[in-house]
Amino acid sequence: MNAHGFVHKYGDHVDTDVIIPARYLATQDPRELAAHCMEDIDKEFPAKVKDGDIMVAGVNFGCGSSREHAPIAIKASGISCVIAKNFARIFYRNSINIGLAILECPAASEGIDAGDEVAVDFDTGVITNVTKNETYQAEPFPPFIKDMIAKGGLMASLKAKEA
């Protein structure tokens, strides 16, 4: 399982109300949430993000509310992985639950810039900045988390076991 794309970069303490503004929380439709993802800090994000792209941020990414809308909006927008110095714990858990790959790696967060081409190997935790020819080491996911992400999250994993 791998990710490869171009980077959209954000700063520290990006909260869930910035990821998906509260005015759009009346819907559970992932496509509708994606259409408004990050719009309060990056109006162009919904139009410029491409499937497979990677989001990079600083400290405490996903702080704020405990709603799953934020990681759903990010995943539905096409982002294949979020890399940050660290994540708010509830955001981290919600991301894994819905199948959004996220990695904590302070060195990558600092070394990667917006627009860089990045590849991520989830088996090894190696993050490669193709643009700068640099590599960073994140903690790889344990097999059960890789399985959850590959199957689209906890609910999708549970449905697959029932079938």
PDB file of C-alpha atoms in Angstrom:
ATOM      1  CA  MET A   1       0.000   0.000   0.000  1.00  0.00           C
ATOM      2  CA  ASN A   2       1.492   3.318  -1.093  1.00  0.00           C
ATOM      3  CA  ALA A   3       0.646   6.937  -1.802  1.00  0.00           C
ATOM      4  CA  HIS A   4       2.117   9.244  -4.432  1.00  0.00           C
ATOM      5  CA  GLY A   5       1.070  12.782  -5.231  1.00  0.00           C
ATOM      6  CA  PHE A   6       1.649  16.483  -4.961  1.00  0.00           C
ATOM      7  CA  VAL A   7       1.576  18.355  -1.668  1.00  0.00           C
ATOM      8  CA  HIS A   8      -0.920  20.810  -0.248  1.00  0.00           C
ATOM      9  CA  LYS A   9       0.735  22.312   2.832  1.00  0.00           C
ATOM     10  CA  TYR A  10      -0.807  23.958   5.886  1.00  0.00           C
ATOM     11  CA  GLY A  11       0.481  25.241   9.208  1.00  0.00           C
ATOM     12  CA  ASP A  12       0.013  24.473  12.878  1.00  0.00           C
ATOM     13  CA  HIS A  13      -3.252  23.955  14.781  1.00  0.00           C
ATOM     14  CA  VAL A  14      -5.487  23.459  11.745  1.00  0.00           C
ATOM     15  CA  ASP A  15      -8.764  22.676  13.465  1.00  0.00           C
ATOM     16  CA  THR A  16     -11.686  20.625  12.243  1.00  0.00           C
ATOM     17  CA  ASP A  17     -13.799  23.763  11.706  1.00  0.00           C
ATOM     18  CA  VAL A  18     -11.191  24.949   9.215  1.00  0.00           C
ATOM     19  CA  ILE A  19     -10.965  21.552   7.529  1.00  0.00           C
ATOM     20  CA  ILE A  20     -14.737  21.520   7.051  1.00  0.00           C
ATOM     21  CA  PRO A  21     -16.566  24.672   8.182  1.00  0.00           C
ATOM     22  CA  ALA A  22     -19.477  24.077  10.546  1.00  0.00           C
ATOM     23  CA  ARG A  23     -21.943  25.609   8.087  1.00  0.00           C
ATOM     24  CA  TYR A  24     -21.610  22.432   5.962  1.00  0.00           C
ATOM     25  CA  LEU A  25     -22.154  19.898   8.733  1.00  0.00           C
ATOM     26  CA  ALA A  26     -25.824  19.371   7.918  1.00  0.00           C
ATOM     27  CA  THR A  27     -24.760  16.827   5.292  1.00  0.00           C
ATOM     28  CA  GLN A  28     -23.105  13.428   5.590  1.00  0.00           C
ATOM     29  CA  ASP A  29     -22.465  13.253   1.832  1.00  0.00           C
ATOM     30  CA  PRO A  30     -18.693  12.845   1.361  1.00  0.00           C
ATOM     31  CA  ARG A  31     -18.758  14.566  -2.055  1.00  0.00           C
ATOM     32  CA  GLU A  32     -20.515  17.617  -0.613  1.00  0.00           C
ATOM     33  CA  LEU A  33     -18.071  17.761   2.295  1.00  0.00           C
ATOM     34  CA  ALA A  34     -15.124  17.475  -0.122  1.00  0.00           C
ATOM     35  CA  ALA A  35     -16.471  20.392  -2.158  1.00  0.00           C
ATOM     36  CA  HIS A  36     -15.924  22.646   0.873  1.00  0.00           C
ATOM     37  CA  CYS A  37     -12.802  21.074   2.380  1.00  0.00           C
ATOM     38  CA  MET A  38     -10.221  23.667   3.529  1.00  0.00           C
ATOM     39  CA  GLU A  39     -12.104  26.488   1.785  1.00  0.00           C
ATOM     40  CA  ASP A  40     -11.789  28.939   4.690  1.00  0.00           C
ATOM     41  CA  ILE A  41      -7.970  28.886   4.537  1.00  0.00           C
ATOM     42  CA  ASP A  42      -7.453  27.812   0.923  1.00  0.00           C
ATOM     43  CA  LYS A  43     -10.362  28.734  -1.343  1.00  0.00           C
ATOM     44  CA  GLU A  44      -8.703  26.990  -4.302  1.00  0.00           C
ATOM     45  CA  PHE A  45      -8.171  23.645  -2.534  1.00  0.00           C
ATOM     46  CA  PRO A  46     -11.386  21.925  -3.699  1.00  0.00           C
ATOM     47  CA  ALA A  47     -10.644  22.872  -7.314  1.00  0.00           C
ATOM     48  CA  LYS A  48      -6.912  22.130  -7.348  1.00  0.00           C
ATOM     49  CA  VAL A  49      -6.696  18.890  -5.338  1.00  0.00           C
ATOM     50  CA  LYS A  50      -6.235  15.763  -7.453  1.00  0.00           C
ATOM     51  CA  ASP A  51      -6.781  12.132  -6.523  1.00  0.00           C
ATOM     52  CA  GLY A  52      -3.674  10.835  -4.794  1.00  0.00           C
ATOM     53  CA  ASP A  53      -2.418  14.212  -3.578  1.00  0.00           C
ATOM     54  CA  ILE A  54      -0.889  14.475  -0.123  1.00  0.00           C
ATOM     55  CA  MET A  55      -1.592  16.962   2.646  1.00  0.00           C
ATOM     56  CA  VAL A  56       1.227  18.103   4.930  1.00  0.00           C
ATOM     57  CA  ALA A  57       0.789  20.168   8.095  1.00  0.00           C
ATOM     58  CA  GLY A  58       2.461  21.191  11.328  1.00  0.00           C
ATOM     59  CA  VAL A  59       1.555  20.434  14.930  1.00  0.00           C
ATOM     60  CA  ASN A  60      -1.840  19.505  16.333  1.00  0.00           C
ATOM     61  CA  PHE A  61      -3.528  18.928  12.989  1.00  0.00           C
ATOM     62  CA  GLY A  62      -7.228  18.173  13.375  1.00  0.00           C
ATOM     63  CA  CYS A  63      -7.703  19.779  16.769  1.00  0.00           C
ATOM     64  CA  GLY A  64     -11.210  20.889  17.679  1.00  0.00           C
ATOM     65  CA  SER A  65     -14.374  18.883  17.460  1.00  0.00           C
ATOM     66  CA  SER A  66     -14.625  15.113  17.493  1.00  0.00           C
ATOM     67  CA  ARG A  67     -16.778  14.906  14.348  1.00  0.00           C
ATOM     68  CA  GLU A  68     -15.713  12.498  11.610  1.00  0.00           C
ATOM     69  CA  HIS A  69     -16.719  15.067   8.982  1.00  0.00           C
ATOM     70  CA  ALA A  70     -13.165  16.472   8.803  1.00  0.00           C
ATOM     71  CA  PRO A  71     -11.285  13.298   7.830  1.00  0.00           C
ATOM     72  CA  ILE A  72     -14.193  12.291   5.581  1.00  0.00           C
ATOM     73  CA  ALA A  73     -13.927  15.628   3.737  1.00  0.00           C
ATOM     74  CA  ILE A  74     -10.165  15.215   3.316  1.00  0.00           C
ATOM     75  CA  LYS A  75     -10.420  11.634   2.078  1.00  0.00           C
ATOM     76  CA  ALA A  76     -13.337  12.387  -0.251  1.00  0.00           C
ATOM     77  CA  SER A  77     -11.408  15.301  -1.759  1.00  0.00           C
ATOM     78  CA  GLY A  78      -8.852  12.818  -3.085  1.00  0.00           C
ATOM     79  CA  ILE A  79      -6.075  13.174  -0.506  1.00  0.00           C
ATOM     80  CA  SER A  80      -4.290   9.820  -0.162  1.00  0.00           C
ATOM     81  CA  CYS A  81      -2.317  10.627   2.991  1.00  0.00           C
ATOM     82  CA  VAL A  82      -1.917  13.372   5.580  1.00  0.00           C
ATOM     83  CA  ILE A  83       1.534  13.913   7.076  1.00  0.00           C
ATOM     84  CA  ALA A  84       1.944  16.173  10.108  1.00  0.00           C
ATOM     85  CA  LYS A  85       4.263  16.741  13.041  1.00  0.00           C
ATOM     86  CA  ASN A  86       1.439  15.364  15.169  1.00  0.00           C
ATOM     87  CA  PHE A  87      -2.335  15.034  15.210  1.00  0.00           C
ATOM     88  CA  ALA A  88      -5.074  15.686  17.700  1.00  0.00           C
ATOM     89  CA  ARG A  89      -5.802  12.234  19.123  1.00  0.00           C
ATOM     90  CA  ILE A  90      -9.498  12.119  18.250  1.00  0.00           C
ATOM     91  CA  PHE A  91      -8.736  13.214  14.668  1.00  0.00           C
ATOM     92  CA  TYR A  92      -6.098  10.485  14.443  1.00  0.00           C
ATOM     93  CA  ARG A  93      -8.578   7.854  15.601  1.00  0.00           C
ATOM     94  CA  ASN A  94     -11.367   9.132  13.339  1.00  0.00           C
ATOM     95  CA  SER A  95      -9.000   9.107  10.357  1.00  0.00           C
ATOM     96  CA  ILE A  96      -8.034   5.494  10.877  1.00  0.00           C
ATOM     97  CA  ASN A  97     -11.680   4.579  11.461  1.00  0.00           C
ATOM     98  CA  ILE A  98     -12.743   5.992   8.080  1.00  0.00           C
ATOM     99  CA  GLY A  99      -9.665   4.751   6.184  1.00  0.00           C
ATOM    100  CA  LEU A 100      -7.678   7.973   5.800  1.00  0.00           C
ATOM    101  CA  ALA A 101      -3.944   7.273   5.962  1.00  0.00           C
ATOM    102  CA  ILE A 102      -2.103   9.639   8.315  1.00  0.00           C
ATOM    103  CA  LEU A 103       1.534   9.673   9.404  1.00  0.00           C
ATOM    104  CA  GLU A 104       3.314  11.618  12.114  1.00  0.00           C
ATOM    105  CA  CYS A 105       6.758  12.740  10.958  1.00  0.00           C
ATOM    106  CA  PRO A 106       8.178  16.070  12.178  1.00  0.00           C
ATOM    107  CA  ALA A 107      11.125  15.987   9.745  1.00  0.00           C
ATOM    108  CA  ALA A 108       8.850  15.482   6.740  1.00  0.00           C
ATOM    109  CA  SER A 109       6.505  18.205   7.963  1.00  0.00           C
ATOM    110  CA  GLU A 110       9.408  20.641   8.066  1.00  0.00           C
ATOM    111  CA  GLY A 111      11.206  19.508   4.898  1.00  0.00           C
ATOM    112  CA  ILE A 112       8.317  19.176   2.467  1.00  0.00           C
ATOM    113  CA  ASP A 113       6.923  22.255   0.730  1.00  0.00           C
ATOM    114  CA  ALA A 114       3.666  22.942  -1.082  1.00  0.00           C
ATOM    115  CA  GLY A 115       3.809  21.576  -4.612  1.00  0.00           C
ATOM    116  CA  ASP A 116       6.516  18.998  -3.889  1.00  0.00           C
ATOM    117  CA  GLU A 117       6.004  15.539  -5.333  1.00  0.00           C
ATOM    118  CA  VAL A 118       5.987  12.981  -2.519  1.00  0.00           C
ATOM    119  CA  ALA A 119       5.791   9.186  -2.326  1.00  0.00           C
ATOM    120  CA  VAL A 120       4.872   7.259   0.815  1.00  0.00           C
ATOM    121  CA  ASP A 121       5.542   3.586   1.494  1.00  0.00           C
ATOM    122  CA  PHE A 122       3.142   2.524   4.241  1.00  0.00           C
ATOM    123  CA  ASP A 123       4.923  -0.818   4.722  1.00  0.00           C
ATOM    124  CA  THR A 124       8.216   0.801   5.713  1.00  0.00           C
ATOM    125  CA  GLY A 125       7.083   4.287   6.790  1.00  0.00           C
ATOM    126  CA  VAL A 126       9.516   5.870   4.319  1.00  0.00           C
ATOM    127  CA  ILE A 127       8.382   9.212   2.942  1.00  0.00           C
ATOM    128  CA  THR A 128      10.275  10.299  -0.172  1.00  0.00           C
ATOM    129  CA  ASN A 129      10.286  13.877  -1.350  1.00  0.00           C
ATOM    130  CA  VAL A 130      10.812  13.187  -5.046  1.00  0.00           C
ATOM    131  CA  THR A 131      11.220  16.901  -5.806  1.00  0.00           C
ATOM    132  CA  LYS A 132      14.084  17.402  -3.328  1.00  0.00           C
ATOM    133  CA  ASN A 133      15.472  13.840  -3.395  1.00  0.00           C
ATOM    134  CA  GLU A 134      15.101  13.555   0.400  1.00  0.00           C
ATOM    135  CA  THR A 135      13.695  10.780   2.550  1.00  0.00           C
ATOM    136  CA  TYR A 136      12.118  10.835   5.998  1.00  0.00           C
ATOM    137  CA  GLN A 137      11.222   8.004   8.330  1.00  0.00           C
ATOM    138  CA  ALA A 138       7.772   7.748   9.896  1.00  0.00           C
ATOM    139  CA  GLU A 139       6.519   4.880  12.026  1.00  0.00           C
ATOM    140  CA  PRO A 140       4.911   2.342   9.670  1.00  0.00           C
ATOM    141  CA  PHE A 141       1.355   1.248  10.346  1.00  0.00           C
ATOM    142  CA  PRO A 142       0.832  -2.087  12.030  1.00  0.00           C
ATOM    143  CA  PRO A 143      -0.772  -4.674   9.723  1.00  0.00           C
ATOM    144  CA  PHE A 144      -4.301  -4.315  11.156  1.00  0.00           C
ATOM    145  CA  ILE A 145      -4.320  -0.543  10.512  1.00  0.00           C
ATOM    146  CA  LYS A 146      -2.960  -1.012   6.972  1.00  0.00           C
ATOM    147  CA  ASP A 147      -5.762  -3.498   6.418  1.00  0.00           C
ATOM    148  CA  MET A 148      -8.389  -1.052   7.714  1.00  0.00           C
ATOM    149  CA  ILE A 149      -7.090   1.753   5.486  1.00  0.00           C
ATOM    150  CA  ALA A 150      -6.883  -0.534   2.440  1.00  0.00           C
ATOM    151  CA  LYS A 151     -10.484  -1.636   2.994  1.00  0.00           C
ATOM    152  CA  GLY A 152     -11.750   1.907   3.477  1.00  0.00           C
ATOM    153  CA  GLY A 153     -11.991   2.095   7.253  1.00  0.00           C
ATOM    154  CA  LEU A 154     -13.532   0.317  10.199  1.00  0.00           C
ATOM    155  CA  MET A 155     -17.105   0.161   8.903  1.00  0.00           C
ATOM    156  CA  ALA A 156     -15.996  -1.149   5.511  1.00  0.00           C
ATOM    157  CA  SER A 157     -13.783  -3.750   7.264  1.00  0.00           C
ATOM    158  CA  LEU A 158     -16.671  -4.905   9.426  1.00  0.00           C
ATOM    159  CA  LYS A 159     -19.002  -5.169   6.412  1.00  0.00           C
ATOM    160  CA  ALA A 160     -16.388  -7.227   4.556  1.00  0.00           C
ATOM    161  CA  LYS A 161     -16.184  -9.685   7.472  1.00  0.00           C
ATOM    162  CA  GLU A 162     -19.975 -10.044   7.516  1.00  0.00           C
ATOM    163  CA  ALA A 163     -20.069 -10.934   3.804  1.00  0.00           C
TER     164      ALA A 163
END
